[in-house]
PDB file of C-alpha atoms in Angstrom:
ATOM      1  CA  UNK R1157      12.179  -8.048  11.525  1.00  0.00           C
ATOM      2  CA  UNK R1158       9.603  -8.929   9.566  1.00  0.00           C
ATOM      3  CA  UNK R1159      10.723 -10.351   5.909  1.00  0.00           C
ATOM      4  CA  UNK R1160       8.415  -9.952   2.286  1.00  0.00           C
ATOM      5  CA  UNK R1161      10.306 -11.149  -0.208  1.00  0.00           C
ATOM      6  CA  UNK R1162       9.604 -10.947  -3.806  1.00  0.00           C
ATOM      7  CA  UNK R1163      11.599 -13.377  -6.280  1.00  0.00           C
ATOM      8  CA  UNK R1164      12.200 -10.831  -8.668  1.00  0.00           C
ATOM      9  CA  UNK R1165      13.335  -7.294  -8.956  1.00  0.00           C
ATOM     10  CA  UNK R1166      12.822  -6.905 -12.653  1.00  0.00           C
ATOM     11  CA  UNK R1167      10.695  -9.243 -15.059  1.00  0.00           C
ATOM     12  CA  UNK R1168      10.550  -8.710 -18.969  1.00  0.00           C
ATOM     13  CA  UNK R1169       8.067 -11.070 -20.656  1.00  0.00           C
ATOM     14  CA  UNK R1170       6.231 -11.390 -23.648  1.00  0.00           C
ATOM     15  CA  UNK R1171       2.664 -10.635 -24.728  1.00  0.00           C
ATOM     16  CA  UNK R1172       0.720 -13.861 -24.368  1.00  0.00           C
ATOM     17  CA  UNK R1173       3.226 -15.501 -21.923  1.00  0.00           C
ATOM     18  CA  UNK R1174       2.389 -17.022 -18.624  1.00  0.00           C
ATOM     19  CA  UNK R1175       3.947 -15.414 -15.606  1.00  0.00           C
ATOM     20  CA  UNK R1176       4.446 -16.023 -12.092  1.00  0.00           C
ATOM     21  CA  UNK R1177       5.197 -13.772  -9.339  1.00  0.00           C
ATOM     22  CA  UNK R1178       5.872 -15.188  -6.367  1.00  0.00           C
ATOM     23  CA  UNK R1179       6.007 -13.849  -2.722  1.00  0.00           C
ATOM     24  CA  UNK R1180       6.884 -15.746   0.430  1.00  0.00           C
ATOM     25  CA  UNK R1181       6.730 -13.790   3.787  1.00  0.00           C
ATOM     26  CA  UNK R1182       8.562 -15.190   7.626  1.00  0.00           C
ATOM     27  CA  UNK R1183       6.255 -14.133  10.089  1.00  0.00           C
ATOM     28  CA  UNK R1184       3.344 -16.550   9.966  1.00  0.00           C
ATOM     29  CA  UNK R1185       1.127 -13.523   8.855  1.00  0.00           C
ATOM     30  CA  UNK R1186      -2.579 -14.978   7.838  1.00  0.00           C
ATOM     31  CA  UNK R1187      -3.450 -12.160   5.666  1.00  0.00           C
ATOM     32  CA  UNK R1188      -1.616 -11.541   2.091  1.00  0.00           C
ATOM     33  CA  UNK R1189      -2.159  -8.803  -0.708  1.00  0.00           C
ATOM     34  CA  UNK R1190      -1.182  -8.494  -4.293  1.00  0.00           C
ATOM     35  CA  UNK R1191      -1.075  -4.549  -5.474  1.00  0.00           C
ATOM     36  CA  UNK R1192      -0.370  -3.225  -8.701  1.00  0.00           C
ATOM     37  CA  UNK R1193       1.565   0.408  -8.572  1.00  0.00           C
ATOM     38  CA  UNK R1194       0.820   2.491 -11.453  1.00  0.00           C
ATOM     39  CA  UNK R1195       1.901   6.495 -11.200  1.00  0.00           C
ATOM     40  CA  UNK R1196      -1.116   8.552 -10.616  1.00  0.00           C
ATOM     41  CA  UNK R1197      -3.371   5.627  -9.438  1.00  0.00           C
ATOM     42  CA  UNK R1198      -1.632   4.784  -6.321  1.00  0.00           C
ATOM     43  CA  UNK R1199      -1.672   1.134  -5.138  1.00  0.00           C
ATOM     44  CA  UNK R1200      -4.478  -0.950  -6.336  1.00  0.00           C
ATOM     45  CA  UNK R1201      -5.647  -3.904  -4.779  1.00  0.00           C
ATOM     46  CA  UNK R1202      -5.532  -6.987  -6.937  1.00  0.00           C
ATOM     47  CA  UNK R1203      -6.200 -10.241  -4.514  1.00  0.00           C
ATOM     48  CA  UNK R1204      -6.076 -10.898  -0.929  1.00  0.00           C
ATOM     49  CA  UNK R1205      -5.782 -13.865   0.716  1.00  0.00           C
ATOM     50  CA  UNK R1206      -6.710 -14.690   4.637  1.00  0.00           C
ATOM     51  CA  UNK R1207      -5.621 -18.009   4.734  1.00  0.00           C
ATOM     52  CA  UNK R1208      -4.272 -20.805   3.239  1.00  0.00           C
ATOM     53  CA  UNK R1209      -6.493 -21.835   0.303  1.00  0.00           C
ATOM     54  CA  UNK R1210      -8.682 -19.001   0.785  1.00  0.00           C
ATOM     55  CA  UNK R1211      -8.265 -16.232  -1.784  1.00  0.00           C
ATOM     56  CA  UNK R1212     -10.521 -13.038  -1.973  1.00  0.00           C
ATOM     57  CA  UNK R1213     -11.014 -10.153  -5.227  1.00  0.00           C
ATOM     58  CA  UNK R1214      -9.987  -7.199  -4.734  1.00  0.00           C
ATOM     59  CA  UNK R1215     -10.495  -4.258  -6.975  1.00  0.00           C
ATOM     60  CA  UNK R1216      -8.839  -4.826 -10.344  1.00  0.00           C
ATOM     61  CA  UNK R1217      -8.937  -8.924 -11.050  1.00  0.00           C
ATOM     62  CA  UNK R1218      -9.302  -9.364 -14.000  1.00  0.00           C
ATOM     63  CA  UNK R1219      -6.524 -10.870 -16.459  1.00  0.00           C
ATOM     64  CA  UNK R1220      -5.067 -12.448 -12.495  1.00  0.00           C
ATOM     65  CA  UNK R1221      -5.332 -15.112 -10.389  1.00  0.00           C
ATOM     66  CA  UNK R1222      -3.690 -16.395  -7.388  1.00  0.00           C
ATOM     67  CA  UNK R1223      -2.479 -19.410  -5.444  1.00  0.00           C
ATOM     68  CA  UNK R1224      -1.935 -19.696  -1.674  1.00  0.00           C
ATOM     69  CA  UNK R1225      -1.203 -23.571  -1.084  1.00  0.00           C
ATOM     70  CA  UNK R1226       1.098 -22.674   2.203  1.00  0.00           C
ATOM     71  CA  UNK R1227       0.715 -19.809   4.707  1.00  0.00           C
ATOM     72  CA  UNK R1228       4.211 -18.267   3.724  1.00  0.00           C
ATOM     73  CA  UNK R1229       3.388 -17.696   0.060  1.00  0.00           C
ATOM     74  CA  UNK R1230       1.441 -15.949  -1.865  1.00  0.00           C
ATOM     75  CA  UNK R1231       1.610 -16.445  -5.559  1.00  0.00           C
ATOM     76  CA  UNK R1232       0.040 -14.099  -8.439  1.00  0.00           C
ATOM     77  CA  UNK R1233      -0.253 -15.703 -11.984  1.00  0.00           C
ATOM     78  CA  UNK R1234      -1.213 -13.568 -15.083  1.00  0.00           C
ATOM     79  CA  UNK R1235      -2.347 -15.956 -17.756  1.00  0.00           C
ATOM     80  CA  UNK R1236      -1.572 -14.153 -20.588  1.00  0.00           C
ATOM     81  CA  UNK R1237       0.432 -11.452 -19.977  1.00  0.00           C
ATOM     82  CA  UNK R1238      -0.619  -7.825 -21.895  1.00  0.00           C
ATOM     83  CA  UNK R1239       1.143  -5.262 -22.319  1.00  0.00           C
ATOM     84  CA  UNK R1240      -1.394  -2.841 -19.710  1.00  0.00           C
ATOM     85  CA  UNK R1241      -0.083  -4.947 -17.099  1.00  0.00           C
ATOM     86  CA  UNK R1242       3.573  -3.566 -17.433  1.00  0.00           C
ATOM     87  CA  UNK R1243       3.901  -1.834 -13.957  1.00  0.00           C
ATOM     88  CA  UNK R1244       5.235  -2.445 -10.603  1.00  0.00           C
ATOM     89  CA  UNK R1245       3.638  -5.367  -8.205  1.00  0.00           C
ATOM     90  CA  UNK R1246       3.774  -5.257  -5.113  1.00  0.00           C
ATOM     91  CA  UNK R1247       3.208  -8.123  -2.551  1.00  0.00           C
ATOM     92  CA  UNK R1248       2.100  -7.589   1.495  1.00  0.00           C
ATOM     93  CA  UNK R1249       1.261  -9.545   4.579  1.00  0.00           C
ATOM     94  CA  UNK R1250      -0.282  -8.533   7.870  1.00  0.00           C
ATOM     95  CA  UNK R1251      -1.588 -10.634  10.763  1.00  0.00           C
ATOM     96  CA  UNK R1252      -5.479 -11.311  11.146  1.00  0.00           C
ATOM     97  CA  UNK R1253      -8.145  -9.385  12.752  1.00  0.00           C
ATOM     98  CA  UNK R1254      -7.600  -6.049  14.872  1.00  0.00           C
ATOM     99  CA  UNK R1255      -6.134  -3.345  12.569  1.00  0.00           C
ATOM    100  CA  UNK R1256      -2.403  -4.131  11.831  1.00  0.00           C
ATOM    101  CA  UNK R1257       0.294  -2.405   9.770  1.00  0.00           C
ATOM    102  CA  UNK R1258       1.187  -4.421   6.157  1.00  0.00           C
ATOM    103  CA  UNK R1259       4.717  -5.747   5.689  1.00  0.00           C
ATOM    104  CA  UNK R1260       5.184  -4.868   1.964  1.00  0.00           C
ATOM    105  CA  UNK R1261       7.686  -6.393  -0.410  1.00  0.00           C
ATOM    106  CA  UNK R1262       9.966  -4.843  -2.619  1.00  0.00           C
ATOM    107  CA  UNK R1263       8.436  -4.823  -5.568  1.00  0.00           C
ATOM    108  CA  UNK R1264       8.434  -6.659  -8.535  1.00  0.00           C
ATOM    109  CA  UNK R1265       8.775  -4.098 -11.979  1.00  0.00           C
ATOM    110  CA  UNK R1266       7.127  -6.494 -14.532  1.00  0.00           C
ATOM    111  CA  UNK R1267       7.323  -5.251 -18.067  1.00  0.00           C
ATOM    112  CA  UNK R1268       4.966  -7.037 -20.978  1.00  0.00           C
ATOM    113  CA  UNK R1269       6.439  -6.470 -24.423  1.00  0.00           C
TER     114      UNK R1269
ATOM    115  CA  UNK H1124     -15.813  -0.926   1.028  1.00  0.00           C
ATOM    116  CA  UNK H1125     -14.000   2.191   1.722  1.00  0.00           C
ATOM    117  CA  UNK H1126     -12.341   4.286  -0.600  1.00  0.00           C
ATOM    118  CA  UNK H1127      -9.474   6.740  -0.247  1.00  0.00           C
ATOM    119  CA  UNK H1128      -8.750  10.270  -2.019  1.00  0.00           C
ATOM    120  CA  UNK H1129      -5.731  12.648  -2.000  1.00  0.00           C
ATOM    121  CA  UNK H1130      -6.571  15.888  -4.010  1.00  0.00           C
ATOM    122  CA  UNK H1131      -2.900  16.694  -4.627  1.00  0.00           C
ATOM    123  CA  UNK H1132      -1.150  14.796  -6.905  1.00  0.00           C
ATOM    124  CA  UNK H1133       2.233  16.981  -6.135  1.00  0.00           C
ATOM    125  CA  UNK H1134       3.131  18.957  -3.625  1.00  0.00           C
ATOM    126  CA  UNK H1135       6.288  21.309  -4.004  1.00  0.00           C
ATOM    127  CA  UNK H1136       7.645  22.859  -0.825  1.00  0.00           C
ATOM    128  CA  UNK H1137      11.026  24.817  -0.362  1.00  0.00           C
ATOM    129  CA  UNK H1138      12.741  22.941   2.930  1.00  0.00           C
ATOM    130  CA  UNK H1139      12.014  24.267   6.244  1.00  0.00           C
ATOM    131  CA  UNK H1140       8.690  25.333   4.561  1.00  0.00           C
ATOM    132  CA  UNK H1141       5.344  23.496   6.717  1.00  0.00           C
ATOM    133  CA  UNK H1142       3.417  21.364   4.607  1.00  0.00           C
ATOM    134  CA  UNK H1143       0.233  19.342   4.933  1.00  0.00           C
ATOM    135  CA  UNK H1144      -1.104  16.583   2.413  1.00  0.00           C
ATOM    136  CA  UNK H1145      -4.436  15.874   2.399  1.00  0.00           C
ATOM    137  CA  UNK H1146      -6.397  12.782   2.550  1.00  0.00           C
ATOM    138  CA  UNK H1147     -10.126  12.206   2.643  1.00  0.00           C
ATOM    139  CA  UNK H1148     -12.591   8.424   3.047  1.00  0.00           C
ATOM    140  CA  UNK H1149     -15.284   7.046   2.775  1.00  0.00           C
ATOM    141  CA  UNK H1150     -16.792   4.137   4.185  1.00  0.00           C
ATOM    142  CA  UNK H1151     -19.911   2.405   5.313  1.00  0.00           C
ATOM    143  CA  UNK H1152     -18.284   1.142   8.380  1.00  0.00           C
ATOM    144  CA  UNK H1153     -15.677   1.939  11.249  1.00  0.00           C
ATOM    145  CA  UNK H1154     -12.064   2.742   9.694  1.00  0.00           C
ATOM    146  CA  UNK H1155      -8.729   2.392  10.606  1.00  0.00           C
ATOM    147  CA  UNK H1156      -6.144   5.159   8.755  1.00  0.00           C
ATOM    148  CA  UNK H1157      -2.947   5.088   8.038  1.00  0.00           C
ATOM    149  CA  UNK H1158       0.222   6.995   6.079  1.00  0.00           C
ATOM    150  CA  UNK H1159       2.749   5.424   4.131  1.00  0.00           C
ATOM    151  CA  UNK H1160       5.706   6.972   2.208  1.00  0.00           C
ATOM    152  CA  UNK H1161       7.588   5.497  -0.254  1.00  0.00           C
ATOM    153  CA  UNK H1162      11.418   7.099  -1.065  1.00  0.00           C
ATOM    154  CA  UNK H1163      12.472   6.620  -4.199  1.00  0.00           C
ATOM    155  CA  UNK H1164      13.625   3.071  -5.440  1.00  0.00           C
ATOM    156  CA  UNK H1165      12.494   1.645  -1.702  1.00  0.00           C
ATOM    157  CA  UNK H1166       9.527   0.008  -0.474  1.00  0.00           C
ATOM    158  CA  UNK H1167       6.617   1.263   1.656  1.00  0.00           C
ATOM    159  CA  UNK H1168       7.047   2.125   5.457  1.00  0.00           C
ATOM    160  CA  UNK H1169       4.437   3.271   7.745  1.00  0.00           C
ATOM    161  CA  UNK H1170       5.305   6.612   8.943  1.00  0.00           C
ATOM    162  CA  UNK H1171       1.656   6.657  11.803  1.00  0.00           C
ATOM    163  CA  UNK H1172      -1.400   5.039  11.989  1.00  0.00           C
ATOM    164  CA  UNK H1173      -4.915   6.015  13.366  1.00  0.00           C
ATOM    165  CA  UNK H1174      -7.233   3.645  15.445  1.00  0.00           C
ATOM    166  CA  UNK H1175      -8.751   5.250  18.211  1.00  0.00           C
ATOM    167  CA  UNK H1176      -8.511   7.581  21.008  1.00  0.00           C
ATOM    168  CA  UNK H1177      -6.871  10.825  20.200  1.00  0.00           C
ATOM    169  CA  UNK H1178      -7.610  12.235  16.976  1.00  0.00           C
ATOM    170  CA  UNK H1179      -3.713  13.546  16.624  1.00  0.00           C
ATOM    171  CA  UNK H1180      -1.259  11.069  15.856  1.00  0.00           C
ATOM    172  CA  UNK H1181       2.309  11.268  15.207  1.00  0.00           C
ATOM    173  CA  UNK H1182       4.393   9.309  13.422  1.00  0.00           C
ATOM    174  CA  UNK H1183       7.748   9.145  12.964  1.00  0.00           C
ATOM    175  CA  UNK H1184      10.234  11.627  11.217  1.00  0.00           C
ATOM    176  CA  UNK H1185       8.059  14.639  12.759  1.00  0.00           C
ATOM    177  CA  UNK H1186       5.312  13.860  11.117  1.00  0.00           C
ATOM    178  CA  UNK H1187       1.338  14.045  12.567  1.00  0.00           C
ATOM    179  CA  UNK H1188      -1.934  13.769  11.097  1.00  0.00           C
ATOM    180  CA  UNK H1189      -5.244  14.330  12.589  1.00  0.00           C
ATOM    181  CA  UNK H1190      -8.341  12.449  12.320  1.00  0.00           C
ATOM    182  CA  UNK H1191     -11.585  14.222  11.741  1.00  0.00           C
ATOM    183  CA  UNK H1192     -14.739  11.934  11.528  1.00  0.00           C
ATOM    184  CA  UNK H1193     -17.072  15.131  10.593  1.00  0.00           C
ATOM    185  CA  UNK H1194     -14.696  16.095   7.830  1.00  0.00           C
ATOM    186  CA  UNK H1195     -13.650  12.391   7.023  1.00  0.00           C
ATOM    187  CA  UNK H1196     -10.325  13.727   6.706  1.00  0.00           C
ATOM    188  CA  UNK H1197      -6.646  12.307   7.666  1.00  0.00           C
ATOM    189  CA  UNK H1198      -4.552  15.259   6.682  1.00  0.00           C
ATOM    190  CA  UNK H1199      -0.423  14.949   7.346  1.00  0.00           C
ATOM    191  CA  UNK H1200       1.283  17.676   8.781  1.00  0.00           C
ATOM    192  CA  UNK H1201       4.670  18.312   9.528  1.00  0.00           C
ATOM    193  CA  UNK H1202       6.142  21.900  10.659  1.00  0.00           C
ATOM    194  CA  UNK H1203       9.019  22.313   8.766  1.00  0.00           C
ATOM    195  CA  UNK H1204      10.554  20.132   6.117  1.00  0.00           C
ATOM    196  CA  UNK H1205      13.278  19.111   4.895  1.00  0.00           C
ATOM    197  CA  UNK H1206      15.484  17.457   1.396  1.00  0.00           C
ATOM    198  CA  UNK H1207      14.977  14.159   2.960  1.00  0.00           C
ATOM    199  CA  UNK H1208      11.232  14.237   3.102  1.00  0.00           C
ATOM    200  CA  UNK H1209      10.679  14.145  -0.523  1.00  0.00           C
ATOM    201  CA  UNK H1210       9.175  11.186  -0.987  1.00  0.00           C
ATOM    202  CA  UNK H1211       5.492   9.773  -2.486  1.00  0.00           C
ATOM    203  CA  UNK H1212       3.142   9.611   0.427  1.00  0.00           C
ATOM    204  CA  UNK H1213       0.153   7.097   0.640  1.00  0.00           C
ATOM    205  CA  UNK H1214      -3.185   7.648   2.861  1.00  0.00           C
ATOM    206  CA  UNK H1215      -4.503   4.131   3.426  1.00  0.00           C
ATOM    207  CA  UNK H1216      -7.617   2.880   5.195  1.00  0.00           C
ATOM    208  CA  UNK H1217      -8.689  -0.564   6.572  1.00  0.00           C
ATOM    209  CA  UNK H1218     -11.895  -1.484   7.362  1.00  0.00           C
ATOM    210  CA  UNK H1219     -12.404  -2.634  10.941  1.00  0.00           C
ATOM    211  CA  UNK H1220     -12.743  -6.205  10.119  1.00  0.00           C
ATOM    212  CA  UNK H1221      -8.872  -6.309   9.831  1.00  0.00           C
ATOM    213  CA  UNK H1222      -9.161  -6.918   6.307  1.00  0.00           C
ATOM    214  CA  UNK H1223      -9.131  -4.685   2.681  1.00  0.00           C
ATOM    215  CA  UNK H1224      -6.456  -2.723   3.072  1.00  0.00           C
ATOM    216  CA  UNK H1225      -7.025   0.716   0.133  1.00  0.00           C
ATOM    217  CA  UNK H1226      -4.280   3.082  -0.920  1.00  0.00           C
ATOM    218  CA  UNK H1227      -5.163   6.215  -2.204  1.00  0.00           C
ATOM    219  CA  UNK H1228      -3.496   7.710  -5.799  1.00  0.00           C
ATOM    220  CA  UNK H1229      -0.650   9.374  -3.865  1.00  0.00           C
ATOM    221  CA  UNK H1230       0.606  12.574  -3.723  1.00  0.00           C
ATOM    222  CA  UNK H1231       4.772  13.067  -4.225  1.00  0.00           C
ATOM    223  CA  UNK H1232       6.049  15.501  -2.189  1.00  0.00           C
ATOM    224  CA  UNK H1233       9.099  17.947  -3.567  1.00  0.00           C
ATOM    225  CA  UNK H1234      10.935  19.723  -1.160  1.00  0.00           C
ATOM    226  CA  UNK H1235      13.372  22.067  -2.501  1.00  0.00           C
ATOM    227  CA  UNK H1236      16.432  24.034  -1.129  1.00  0.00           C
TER     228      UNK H1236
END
């Protein structure tokens, strides 16, 4: 079966703190997503990356970035953490090209305080 | 891009009850659809996906959804549900490049006894 694994269940940082979320995956998967989960708004993309190095915006950016240095992992960094980015993160992976189904992760519920 | 939009936010439903939740895209190019659900404290599974051929797909769990280009629609259906079904349900589109993967807001389905 196909593994996403997110380091952390529950996070609890502090305004202005840097913070890492990490997600590795075990199925050689090229493509990788960062969502945010936020009730009422669905799943929004943050960043997607299609291969190592490579990272691509998604919808909501800003205040992220991301790191991909190895195919497995898929790291999201907020910079300064605020509080409006308290929610649950969610990391996925899916193989490249014709339409395929994402892996996701079991979330990471980050609060900013 | 594409975009994604379920009307209902909540659907209640007494258990043996049909129900169908709605889904409607956009996009300026081919489309690949899918449904997600999400039970409470888990991760997202993919209950069907849509790519081509017949417009009525079915999933697991008995459920189906139907493709209609001239409506862009995706609507889930399932005859009669039951306790176990209540869940938050995701309609999802990818763009045929394999790539940009967008969640609509969700809509969490009640069933009740």
């Amino acid at each position: 079966d196909v593994k996403v694994t997110q380091s952390s269940r529950y996070l609890v940082k502090r305004t202005g703190e840097k913070v890492f979320l990490e997600c590795v995956q075990d199925m050689d998967h090229e493509n990788m997503f960062w969502y945010r989960q936020d009730p009422g708004l669905g799943l929004r993309l943050i960043y997607f990356s299609y291969d190592v190095k490579m990272k691509e915006k998604g919808d909501i950016p800003e205040g992220y970035s991301v790191s991909r240095e190895k195919k497995e992992r898929f790291s999201l960094i907020l910079e300064s953490a605020s509080t409006n980015q308290t929610s649950m993160y969610l990391c996925a992976s899916s193989r490249q090209g014709r339409p395929e189904k994402l892996f996701f992760g079991s979330g990471t519920q980050l609060s900013v305080l | 891009a594409q975009s994604v939009t379920q009307l209902d936010s909540q659907v209640p439903v007494f258990e043996e009850a049909p129900v169908e939740l709605r889904c409607n895209y956009s996009s300026s190019v081919s489309v690949y659809l899918f449904w997600y659900v999400q039970y409470p404290n888990q991760g997202l599974q993919l209950l069907l996906k849509y790519l081509s051929g017949s417009t009525l797909v079915k999933g697991i769990n008995g459920f189906e959804a139907e493709f209609n280009k001239s409506q862009t629609s995706f609507h889930l259906r399932k005859p009669s549900v039951h306790i176990s079904d209540t869940a938050e349900y995701f309609c999802a589109a990818q763009n045929n490049y394999g790539q940009n993967f967008v969640f609509g807001p969700g809509t969490r389905l009640s069933v009740l006894p």
